[in-house]
Tab-separated table of C-alpha atoms in Angstrom:
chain	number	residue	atom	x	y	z
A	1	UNK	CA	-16.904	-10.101	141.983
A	2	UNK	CA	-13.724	-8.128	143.761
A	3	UNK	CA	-12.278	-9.039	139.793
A	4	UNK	CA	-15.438	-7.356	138.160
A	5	UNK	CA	-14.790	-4.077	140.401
A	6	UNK	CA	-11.489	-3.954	139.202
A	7	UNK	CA	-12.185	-4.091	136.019
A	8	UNK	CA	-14.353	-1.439	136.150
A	9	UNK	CA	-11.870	0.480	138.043
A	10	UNK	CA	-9.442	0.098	134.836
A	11	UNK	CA	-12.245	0.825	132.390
A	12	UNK	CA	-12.827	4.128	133.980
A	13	UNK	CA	-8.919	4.646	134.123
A	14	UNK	CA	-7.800	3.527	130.796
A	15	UNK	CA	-10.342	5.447	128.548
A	16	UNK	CA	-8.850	8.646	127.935
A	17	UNK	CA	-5.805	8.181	125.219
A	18	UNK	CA	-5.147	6.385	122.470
A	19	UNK	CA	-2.708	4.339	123.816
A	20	UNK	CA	-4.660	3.654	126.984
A	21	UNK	CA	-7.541	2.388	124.981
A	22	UNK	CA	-5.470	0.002	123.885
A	23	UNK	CA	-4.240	-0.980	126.945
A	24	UNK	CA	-7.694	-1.185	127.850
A	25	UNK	CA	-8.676	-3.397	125.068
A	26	UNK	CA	-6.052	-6.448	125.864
A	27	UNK	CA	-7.167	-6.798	129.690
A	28	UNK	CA	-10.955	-6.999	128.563
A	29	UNK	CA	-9.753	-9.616	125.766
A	30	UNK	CA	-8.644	-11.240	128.792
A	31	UNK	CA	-11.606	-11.087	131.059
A	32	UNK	CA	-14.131	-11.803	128.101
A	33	UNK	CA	-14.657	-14.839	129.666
A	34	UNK	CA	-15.010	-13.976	132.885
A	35	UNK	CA	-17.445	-11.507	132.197
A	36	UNK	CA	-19.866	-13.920	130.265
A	37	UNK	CA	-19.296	-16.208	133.582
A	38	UNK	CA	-20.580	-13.398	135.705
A	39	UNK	CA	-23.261	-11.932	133.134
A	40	UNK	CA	-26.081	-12.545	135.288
A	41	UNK	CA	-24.635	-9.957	137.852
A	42	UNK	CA	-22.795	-7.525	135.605
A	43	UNK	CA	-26.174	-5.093	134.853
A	44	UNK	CA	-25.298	-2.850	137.833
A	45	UNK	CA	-21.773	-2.113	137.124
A	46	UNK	CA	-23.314	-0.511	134.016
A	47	UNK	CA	-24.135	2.421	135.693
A	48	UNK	CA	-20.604	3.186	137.174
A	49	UNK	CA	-19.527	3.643	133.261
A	50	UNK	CA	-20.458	6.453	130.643
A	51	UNK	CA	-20.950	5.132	127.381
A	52	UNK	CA	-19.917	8.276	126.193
A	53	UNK	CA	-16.649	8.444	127.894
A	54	UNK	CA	-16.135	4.250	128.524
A	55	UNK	CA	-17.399	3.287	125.261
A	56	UNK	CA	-15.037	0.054	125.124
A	57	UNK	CA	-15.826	-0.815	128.428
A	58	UNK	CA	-19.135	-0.491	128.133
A	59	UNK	CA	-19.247	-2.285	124.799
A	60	UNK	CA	-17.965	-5.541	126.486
A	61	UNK	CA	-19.769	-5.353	129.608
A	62	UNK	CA	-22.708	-4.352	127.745
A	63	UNK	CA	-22.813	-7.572	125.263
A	64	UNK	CA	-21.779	-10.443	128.257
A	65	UNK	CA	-25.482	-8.527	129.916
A	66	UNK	CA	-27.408	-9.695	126.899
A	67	UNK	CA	-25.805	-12.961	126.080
A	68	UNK	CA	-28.479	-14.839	127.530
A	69	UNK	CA	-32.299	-15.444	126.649
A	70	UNK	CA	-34.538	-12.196	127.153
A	71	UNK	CA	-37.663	-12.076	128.537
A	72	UNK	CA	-40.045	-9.577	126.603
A	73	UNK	CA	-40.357	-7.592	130.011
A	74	UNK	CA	-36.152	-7.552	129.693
A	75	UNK	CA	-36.080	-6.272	126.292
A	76	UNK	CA	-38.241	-3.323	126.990
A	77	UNK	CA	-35.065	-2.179	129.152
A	78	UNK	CA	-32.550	-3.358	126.914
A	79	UNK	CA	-33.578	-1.654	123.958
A	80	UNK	CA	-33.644	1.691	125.545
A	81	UNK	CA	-30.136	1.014	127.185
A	82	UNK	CA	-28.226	-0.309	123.877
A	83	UNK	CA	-30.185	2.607	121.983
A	84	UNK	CA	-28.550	4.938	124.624
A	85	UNK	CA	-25.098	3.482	124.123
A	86	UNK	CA	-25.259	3.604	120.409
A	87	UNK	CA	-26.136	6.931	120.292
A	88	UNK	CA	-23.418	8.139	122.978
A	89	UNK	CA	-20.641	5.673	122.331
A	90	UNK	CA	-17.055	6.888	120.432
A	91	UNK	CA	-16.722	5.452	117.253
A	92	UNK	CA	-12.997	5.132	117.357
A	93	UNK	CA	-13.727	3.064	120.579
A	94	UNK	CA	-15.864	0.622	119.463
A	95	UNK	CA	-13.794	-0.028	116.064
A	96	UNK	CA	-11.645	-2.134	118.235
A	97	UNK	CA	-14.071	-4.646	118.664
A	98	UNK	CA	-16.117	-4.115	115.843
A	99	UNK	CA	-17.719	-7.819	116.368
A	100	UNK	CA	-19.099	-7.313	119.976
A	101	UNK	CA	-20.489	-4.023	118.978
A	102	UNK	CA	-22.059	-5.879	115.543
A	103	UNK	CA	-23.560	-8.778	118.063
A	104	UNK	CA	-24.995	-6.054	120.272
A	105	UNK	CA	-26.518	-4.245	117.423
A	106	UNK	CA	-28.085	-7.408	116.354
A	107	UNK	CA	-29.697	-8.652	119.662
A	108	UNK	CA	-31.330	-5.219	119.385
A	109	UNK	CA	-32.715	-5.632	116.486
A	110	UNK	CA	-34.294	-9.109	117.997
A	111	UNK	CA	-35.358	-7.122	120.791
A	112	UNK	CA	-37.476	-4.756	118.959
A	113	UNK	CA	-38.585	-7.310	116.622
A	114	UNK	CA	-39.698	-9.177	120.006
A	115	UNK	CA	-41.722	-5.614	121.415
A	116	UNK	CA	-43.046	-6.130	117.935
A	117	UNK	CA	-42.262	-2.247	117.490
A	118	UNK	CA	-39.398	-2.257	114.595
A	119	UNK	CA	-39.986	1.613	114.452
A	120	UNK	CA	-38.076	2.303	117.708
A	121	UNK	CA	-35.086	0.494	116.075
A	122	UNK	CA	-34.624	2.104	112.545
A	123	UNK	CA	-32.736	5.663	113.726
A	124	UNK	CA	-30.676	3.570	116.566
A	125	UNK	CA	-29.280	0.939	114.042
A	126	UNK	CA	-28.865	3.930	111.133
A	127	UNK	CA	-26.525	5.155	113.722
A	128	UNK	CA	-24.657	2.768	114.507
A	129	UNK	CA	-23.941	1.757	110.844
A	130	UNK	CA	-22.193	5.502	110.608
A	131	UNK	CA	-20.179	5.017	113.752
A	132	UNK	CA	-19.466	1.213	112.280
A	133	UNK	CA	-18.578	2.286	108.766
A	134	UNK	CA	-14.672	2.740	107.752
A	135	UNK	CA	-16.390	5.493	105.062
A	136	UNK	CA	-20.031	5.341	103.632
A	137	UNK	CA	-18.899	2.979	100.819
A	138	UNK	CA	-18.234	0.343	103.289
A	139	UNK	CA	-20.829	-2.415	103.649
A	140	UNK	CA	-21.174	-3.261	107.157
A	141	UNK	CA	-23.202	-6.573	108.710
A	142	UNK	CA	-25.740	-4.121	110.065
A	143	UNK	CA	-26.742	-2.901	106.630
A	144	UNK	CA	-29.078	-5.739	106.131
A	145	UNK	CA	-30.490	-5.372	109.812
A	146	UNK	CA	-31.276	-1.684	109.377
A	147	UNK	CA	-32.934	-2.673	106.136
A	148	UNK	CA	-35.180	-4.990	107.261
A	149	UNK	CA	-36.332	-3.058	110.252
A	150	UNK	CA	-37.275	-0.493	107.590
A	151	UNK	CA	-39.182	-3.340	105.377
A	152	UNK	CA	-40.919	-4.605	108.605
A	153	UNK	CA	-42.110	-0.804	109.997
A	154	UNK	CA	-43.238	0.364	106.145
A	155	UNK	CA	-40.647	2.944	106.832
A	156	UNK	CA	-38.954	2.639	103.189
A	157	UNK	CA	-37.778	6.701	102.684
A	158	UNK	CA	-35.305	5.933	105.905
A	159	UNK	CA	-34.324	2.985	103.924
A	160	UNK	CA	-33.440	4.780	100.754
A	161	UNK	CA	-31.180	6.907	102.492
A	162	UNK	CA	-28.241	4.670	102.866
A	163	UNK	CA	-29.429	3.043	99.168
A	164	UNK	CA	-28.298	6.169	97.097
A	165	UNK	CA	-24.369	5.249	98.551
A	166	UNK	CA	-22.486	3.363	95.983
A	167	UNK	CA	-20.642	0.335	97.813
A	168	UNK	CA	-17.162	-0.523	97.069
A	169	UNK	CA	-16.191	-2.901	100.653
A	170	UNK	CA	-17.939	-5.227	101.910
A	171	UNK	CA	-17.348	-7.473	105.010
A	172	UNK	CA	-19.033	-10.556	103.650
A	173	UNK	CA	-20.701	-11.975	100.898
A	174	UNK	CA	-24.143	-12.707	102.595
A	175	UNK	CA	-24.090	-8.871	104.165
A	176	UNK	CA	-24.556	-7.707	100.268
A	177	UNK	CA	-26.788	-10.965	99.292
A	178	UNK	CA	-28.927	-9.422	102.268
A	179	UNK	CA	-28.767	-6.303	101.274
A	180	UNK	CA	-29.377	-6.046	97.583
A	181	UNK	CA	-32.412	-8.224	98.456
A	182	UNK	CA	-33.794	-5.915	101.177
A	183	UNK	CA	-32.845	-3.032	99.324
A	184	UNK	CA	-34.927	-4.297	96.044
A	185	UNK	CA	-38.072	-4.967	98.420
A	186	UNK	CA	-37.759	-1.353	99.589
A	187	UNK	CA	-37.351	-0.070	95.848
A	188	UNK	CA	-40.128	-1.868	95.184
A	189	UNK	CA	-42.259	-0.454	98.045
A	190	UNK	CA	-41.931	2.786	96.860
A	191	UNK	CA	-42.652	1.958	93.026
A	192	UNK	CA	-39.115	2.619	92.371
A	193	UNK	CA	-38.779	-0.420	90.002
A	194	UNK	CA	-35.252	0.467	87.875
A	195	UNK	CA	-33.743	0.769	91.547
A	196	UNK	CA	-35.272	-2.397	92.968
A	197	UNK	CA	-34.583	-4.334	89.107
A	198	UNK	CA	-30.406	-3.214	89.920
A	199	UNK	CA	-30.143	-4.060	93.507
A	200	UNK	CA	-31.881	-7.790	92.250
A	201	UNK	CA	-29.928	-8.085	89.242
A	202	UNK	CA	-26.894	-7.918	91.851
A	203	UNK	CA	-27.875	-10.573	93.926
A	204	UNK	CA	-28.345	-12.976	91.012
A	205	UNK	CA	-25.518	-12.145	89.419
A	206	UNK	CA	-23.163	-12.278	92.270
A	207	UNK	CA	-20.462	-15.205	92.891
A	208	UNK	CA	-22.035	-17.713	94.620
A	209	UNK	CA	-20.481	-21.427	94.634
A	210	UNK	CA	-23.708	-23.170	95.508
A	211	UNK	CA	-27.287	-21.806	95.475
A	212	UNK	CA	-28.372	-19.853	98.108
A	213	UNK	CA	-32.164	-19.412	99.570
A	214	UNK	CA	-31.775	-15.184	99.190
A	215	UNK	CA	-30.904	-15.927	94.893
A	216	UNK	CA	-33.527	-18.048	94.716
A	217	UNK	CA	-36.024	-15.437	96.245
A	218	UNK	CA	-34.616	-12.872	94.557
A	219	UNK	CA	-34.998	-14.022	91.119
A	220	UNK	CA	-38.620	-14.347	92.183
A	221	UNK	CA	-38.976	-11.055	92.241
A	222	UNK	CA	-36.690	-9.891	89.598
A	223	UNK	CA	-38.319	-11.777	87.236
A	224	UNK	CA	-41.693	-10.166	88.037
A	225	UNK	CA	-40.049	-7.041	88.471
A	226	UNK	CA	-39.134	-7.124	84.684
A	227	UNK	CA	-42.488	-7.483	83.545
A	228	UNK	CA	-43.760	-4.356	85.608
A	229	UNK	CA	-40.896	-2.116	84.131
A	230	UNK	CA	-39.642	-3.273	80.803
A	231	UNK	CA	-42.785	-5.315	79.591
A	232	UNK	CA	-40.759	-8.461	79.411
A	233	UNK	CA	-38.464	-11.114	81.398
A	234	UNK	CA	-34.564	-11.267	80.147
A	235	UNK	CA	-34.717	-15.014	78.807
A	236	UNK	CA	-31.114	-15.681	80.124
A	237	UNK	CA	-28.767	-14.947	82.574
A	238	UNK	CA	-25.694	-12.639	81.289
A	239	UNK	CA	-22.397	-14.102	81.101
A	240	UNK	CA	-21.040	-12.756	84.238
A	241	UNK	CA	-23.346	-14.534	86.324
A	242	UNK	CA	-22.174	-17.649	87.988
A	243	UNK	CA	-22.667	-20.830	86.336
A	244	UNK	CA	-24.475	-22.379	89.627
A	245	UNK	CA	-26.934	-19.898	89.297
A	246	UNK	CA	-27.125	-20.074	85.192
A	247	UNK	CA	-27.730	-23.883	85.896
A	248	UNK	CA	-29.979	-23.791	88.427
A	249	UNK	CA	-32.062	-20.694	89.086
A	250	UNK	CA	-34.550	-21.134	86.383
A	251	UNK	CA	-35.283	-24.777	87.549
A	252	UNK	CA	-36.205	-23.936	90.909
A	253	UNK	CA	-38.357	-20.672	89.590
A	254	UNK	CA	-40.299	-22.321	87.401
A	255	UNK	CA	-43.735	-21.246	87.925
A	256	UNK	CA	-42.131	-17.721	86.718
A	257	UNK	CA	-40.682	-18.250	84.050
A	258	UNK	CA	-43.644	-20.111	82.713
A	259	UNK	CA	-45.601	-16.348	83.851
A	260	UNK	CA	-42.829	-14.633	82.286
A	261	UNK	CA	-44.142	-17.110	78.963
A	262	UNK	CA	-47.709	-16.498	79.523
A	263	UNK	CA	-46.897	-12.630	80.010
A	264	UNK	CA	-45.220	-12.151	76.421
A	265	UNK	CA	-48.438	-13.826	74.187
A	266	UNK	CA	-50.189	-10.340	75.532
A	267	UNK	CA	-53.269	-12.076	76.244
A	268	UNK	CA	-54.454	-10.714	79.719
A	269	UNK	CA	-57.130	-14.124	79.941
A	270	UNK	CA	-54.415	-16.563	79.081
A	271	UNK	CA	-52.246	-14.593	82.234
A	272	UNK	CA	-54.895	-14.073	84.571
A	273	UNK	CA	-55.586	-18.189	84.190
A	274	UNK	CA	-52.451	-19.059	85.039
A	275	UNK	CA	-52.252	-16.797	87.712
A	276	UNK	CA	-55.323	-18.297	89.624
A	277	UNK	CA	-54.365	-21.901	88.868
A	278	UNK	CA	-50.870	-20.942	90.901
A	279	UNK	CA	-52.392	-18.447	93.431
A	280	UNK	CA	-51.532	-20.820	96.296
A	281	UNK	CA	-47.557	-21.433	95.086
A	282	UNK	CA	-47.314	-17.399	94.474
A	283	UNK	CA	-49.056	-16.621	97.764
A	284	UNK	CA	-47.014	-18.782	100.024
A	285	UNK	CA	-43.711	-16.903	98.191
A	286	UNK	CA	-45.341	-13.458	99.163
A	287	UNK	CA	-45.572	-12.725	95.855
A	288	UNK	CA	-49.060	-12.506	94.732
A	289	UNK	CA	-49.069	-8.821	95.247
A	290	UNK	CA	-46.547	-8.371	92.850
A	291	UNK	CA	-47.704	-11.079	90.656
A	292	UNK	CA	-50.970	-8.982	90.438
A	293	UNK	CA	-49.209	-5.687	89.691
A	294	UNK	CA	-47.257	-7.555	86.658
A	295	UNK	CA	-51.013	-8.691	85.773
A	296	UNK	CA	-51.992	-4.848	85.340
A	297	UNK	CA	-48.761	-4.111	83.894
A	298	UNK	CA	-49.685	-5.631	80.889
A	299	UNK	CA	-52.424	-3.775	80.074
A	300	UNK	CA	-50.064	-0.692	80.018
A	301	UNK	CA	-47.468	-2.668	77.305
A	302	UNK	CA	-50.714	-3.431	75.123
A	303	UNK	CA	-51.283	0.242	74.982
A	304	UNK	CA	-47.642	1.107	74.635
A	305	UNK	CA	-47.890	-1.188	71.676
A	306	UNK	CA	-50.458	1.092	69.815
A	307	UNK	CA	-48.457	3.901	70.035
A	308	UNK	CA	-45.620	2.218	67.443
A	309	UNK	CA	-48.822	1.547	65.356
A	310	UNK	CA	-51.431	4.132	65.762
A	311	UNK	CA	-51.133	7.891	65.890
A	312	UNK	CA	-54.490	9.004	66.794
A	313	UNK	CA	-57.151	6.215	68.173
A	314	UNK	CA	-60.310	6.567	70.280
A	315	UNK	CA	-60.767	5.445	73.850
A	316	UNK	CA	-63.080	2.650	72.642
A	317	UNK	CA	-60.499	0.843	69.885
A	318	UNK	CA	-58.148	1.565	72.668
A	319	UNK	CA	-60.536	-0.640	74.510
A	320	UNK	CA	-61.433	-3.174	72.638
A	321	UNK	CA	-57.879	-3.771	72.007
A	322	UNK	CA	-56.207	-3.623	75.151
A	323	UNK	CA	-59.156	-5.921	76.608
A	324	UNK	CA	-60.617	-2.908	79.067
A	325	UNK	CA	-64.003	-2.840	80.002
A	326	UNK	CA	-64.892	0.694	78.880
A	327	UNK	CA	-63.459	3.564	77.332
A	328	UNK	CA	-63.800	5.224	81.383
A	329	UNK	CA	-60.945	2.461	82.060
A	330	UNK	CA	-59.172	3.284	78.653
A	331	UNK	CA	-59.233	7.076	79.476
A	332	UNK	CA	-57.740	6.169	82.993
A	333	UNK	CA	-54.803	4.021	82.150
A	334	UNK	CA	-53.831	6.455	79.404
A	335	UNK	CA	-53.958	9.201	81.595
A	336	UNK	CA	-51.704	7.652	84.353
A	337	UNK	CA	-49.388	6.817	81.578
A	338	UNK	CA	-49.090	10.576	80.711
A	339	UNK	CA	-48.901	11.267	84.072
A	340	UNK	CA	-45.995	8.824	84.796
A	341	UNK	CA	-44.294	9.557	81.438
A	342	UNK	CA	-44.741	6.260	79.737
A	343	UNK	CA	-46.178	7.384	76.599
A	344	UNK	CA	-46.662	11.165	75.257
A	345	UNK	CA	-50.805	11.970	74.328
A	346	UNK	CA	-53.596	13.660	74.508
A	347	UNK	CA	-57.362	13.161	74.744
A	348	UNK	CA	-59.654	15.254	72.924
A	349	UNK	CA	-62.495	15.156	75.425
A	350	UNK	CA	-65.261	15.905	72.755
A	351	UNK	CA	-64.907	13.458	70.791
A	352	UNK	CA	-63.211	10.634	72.739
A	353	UNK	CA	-59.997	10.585	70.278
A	354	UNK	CA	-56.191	9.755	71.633
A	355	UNK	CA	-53.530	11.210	69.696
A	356	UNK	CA	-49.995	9.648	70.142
A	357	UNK	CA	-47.397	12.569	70.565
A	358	UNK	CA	-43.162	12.008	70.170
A	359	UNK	CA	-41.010	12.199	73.417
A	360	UNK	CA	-40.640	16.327	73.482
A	361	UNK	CA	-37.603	15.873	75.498
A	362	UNK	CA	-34.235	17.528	73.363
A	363	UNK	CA	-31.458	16.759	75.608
A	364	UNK	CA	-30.621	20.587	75.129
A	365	UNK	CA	-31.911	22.258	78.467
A	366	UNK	CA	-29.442	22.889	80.990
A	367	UNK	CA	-30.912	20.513	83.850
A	368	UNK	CA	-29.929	17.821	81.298
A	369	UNK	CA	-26.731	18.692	80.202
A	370	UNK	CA	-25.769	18.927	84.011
A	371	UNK	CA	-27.717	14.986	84.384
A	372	UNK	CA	-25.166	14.050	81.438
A	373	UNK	CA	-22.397	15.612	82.920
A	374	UNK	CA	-22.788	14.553	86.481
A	375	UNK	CA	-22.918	10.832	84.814
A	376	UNK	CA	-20.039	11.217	82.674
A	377	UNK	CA	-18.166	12.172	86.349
A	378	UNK	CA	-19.537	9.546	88.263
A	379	UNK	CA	-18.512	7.045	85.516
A	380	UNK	CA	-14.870	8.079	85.133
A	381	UNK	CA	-14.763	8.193	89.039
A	382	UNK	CA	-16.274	4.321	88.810
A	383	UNK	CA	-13.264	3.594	86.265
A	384	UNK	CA	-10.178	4.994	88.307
A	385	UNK	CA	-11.508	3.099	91.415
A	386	UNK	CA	-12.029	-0.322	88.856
A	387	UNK	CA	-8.652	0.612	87.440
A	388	UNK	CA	-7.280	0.358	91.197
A	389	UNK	CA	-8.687	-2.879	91.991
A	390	UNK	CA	-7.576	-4.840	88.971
A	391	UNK	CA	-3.883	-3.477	89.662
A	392	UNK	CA	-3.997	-5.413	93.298
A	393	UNK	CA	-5.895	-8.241	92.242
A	394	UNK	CA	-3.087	-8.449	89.160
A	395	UNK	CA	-0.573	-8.333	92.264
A	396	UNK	CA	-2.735	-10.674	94.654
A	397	UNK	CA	0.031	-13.669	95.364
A	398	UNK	CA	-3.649	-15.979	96.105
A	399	UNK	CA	-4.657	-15.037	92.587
A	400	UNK	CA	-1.673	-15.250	91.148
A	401	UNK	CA	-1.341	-18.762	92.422
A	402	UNK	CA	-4.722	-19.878	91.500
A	403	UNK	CA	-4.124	-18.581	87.680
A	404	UNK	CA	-0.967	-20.637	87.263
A	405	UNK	CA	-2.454	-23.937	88.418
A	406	UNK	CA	-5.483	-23.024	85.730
A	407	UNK	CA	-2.945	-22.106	83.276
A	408	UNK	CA	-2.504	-25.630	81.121
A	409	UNK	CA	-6.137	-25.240	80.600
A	410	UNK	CA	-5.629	-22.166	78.535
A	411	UNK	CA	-3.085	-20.531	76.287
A	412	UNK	CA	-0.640	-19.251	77.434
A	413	UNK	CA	-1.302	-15.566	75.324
A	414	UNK	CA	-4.296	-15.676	77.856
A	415	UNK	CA	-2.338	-14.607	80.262
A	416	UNK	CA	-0.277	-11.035	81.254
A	417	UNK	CA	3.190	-11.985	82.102
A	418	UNK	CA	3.553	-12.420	86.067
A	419	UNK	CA	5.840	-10.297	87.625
A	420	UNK	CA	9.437	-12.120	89.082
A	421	UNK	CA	8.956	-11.518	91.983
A	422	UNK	CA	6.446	-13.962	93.134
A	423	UNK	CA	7.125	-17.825	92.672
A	424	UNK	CA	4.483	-19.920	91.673
């Protein structure tokens, strides 16, 4: 115990300077193991340290405390005291030992999830992402925790706030796998279905060497996803896309891609059959929400149809053709297309007749010359920073190495020449 006391005495010694800090930070490398030893009795030396001033210190004292199984009396305690020292601890501090402070974060999360309250955990964890990150396009192993605290607690517009941040680091593959996935369930939440459609189409298409269980989900939903926004399911992978998951996803989503079939004949009966015949298989996926929305969805793409056809039809052919059950319904789906921008019409009340307008928009007001612009900006900005990259990949002595083994199965023109000064 005398050793615990003088740690603490250090802590509160070596936390002012730089260099100290890092003086700090060998001795509790050292004592890590000590601590976890003594973690039973270490909760009252927590209150001889600031987390604001100790951060460090605290950090490791603070993770030995909570190595152990908590009680759901103990996490009611725990959760306010880690959400204390996240919100008071230096970042610059905690950097040094960015994996106790990630492990920390973590058992929080499992502590809120325990006090089945995931609300009291979202602004903590946001916080300590921002005292975590490098910069915000760094992908940190809390990302995925913040985002599923937001998924489980509905509360998707805190969610969308680290979403908008384009992502150029990441600390490891199943952080963005996580992610992405999250991320699309949150798009998807709020009706935001491009958004949720690119954060999917990431996880499926992202190297992967053997299939994983968050791919497999994924492609669930991008698949149904598809049908809600574009009206159809892409038929194949794109090239980029790993060959494990060309080979395999489709096999092991089967029941939707055989939906995906049934959606493109048009025929709501022929859909809604299939549906209840695999209600059970789309229910135990969680997906029968979404299944029905990609149901309704079609009703829309039938009267998205008529407008390439038609340009002025009444609320009952509208009907009988899109398989509605009364002009009323007609009148309503074509009015929450207007509404959403999906198709451009109006409805002369009097007589019941729809007529089929052209998209007014003239990519001539100023609003959309500053959209254009802002993209054209963001895209050259995306180039210089893909530009970068390939330079110190083309310099990577690990890549270099792996493309001169692979180089008899290729021509030689396939290659750029490799610079002298690295022998492989």
């Amino acid at each position: 115990m005398n050793s615990v006391e003088g740690l603490v005495n250090q802590i509160q010694g070596l936390s002012t300077t730089a260099s100290d800090v890092l003086s700090l930070q060998n001795l509790l490398k050292q004592a890590d193991d000590s601590l976890h030893a003594e973690s039973t009795r270490l909760l009252p030396f927590l209150d001889q340290l600031d987390p604001s001033k100790h951060s460090l210190g605290y950090l490791y004292f603070l993770e030995a405390c909570t190595a152990g199984p908590v009680t759901k009396e103990q996490a009611g305690s725990y959760v306010l005291m880690i959400a204390r020292f996240i919100t008071s601890c230096i970042a610059e501090q905690i950097r040094l030992a960015p994996d106790k402070f990630i492990t920390v974060c973590k058992r929080f999360k499992d502590q809120v999830l325990l006090l089945e309250e995931p609300l009291r955990g979202v602004a903590p964890m946001l916080t300590a992402i921002r005292k975590l990150q490098s910069s915000s396009e760094h992908l940190t192993a809390l990302h995925p925790e913040f985002l599923l605290l937001c998924l489980l607690s509905r509360c998707y517009k805190a969610g969308l706030s680290i979403l908008e941040e384009d992502v150029f680091e990441v600390d490891q593959p199943r952080d963005l796998f996580l992610f992405c996935y999250y991320g699309g369930m949150i798009s998807i939440g709020k009706k935001w279905f491009r958004k949720a459609l690119e954060l999917l189409h990431n996880v499926v298409t992202a190297p992967m060497s053997t299939v994983n269980a968050i791919a497999v989900e994924a492609f669930k939903k991008y698949i149904l996803v598809s049908l809600i926004h574009h009206g159809q399911s892409p038929t194949n992978l794109p090239k980029y896309a790993s060959s494990v998951a060309q080979r395999n996803l489709k096999n092991l989503c089967q029941p939707y891609i055989e939906l995906a079939n049934s959606y493109s004949n048009g025929k709501i009966a022929d859909i809604e059959t299939y549906v209840e015949a695999n209600k059970d298989k789309f229910e135990s996926d969680n997906n029968l929400g979404l299944v029905k929305q990609a149901v309704s969805s079609m009703y829309k793409r039938n009267i998205q149809r008529l407008t390439q056809t038609y340009l002025t039809l009444s609320l009952q052919d509208i009907a009988n053709r899109v398989q509605l059950n009364s002009p009323k319904e007609a009148e309503m789906h074509v009015l929450q297309m207007i509404k959403d921008g999906e198709i451009y019409a109006t409805i002369n009340q009097k007589d019941g007749m729809v007529r089929f307008l052209e998209d007014p928009e003239q990519y001539k007001t100023c609003e959309m010359i500053e959209h254009i612009d802002s993209s054209i900006q963001r895209l050259m900005t995306l180039s210089k920073k893909l530009n970068g990259l390939d330079e110190l990949m083309s310099c990577d002595p690990l890549y270099l190495l792996k493309a001169g083994r692979e180089r008899q199965r290729f021509d030689f023109d396939d290659f750029d020449n490799v610079p002298q000064r690295f022998n492989i």
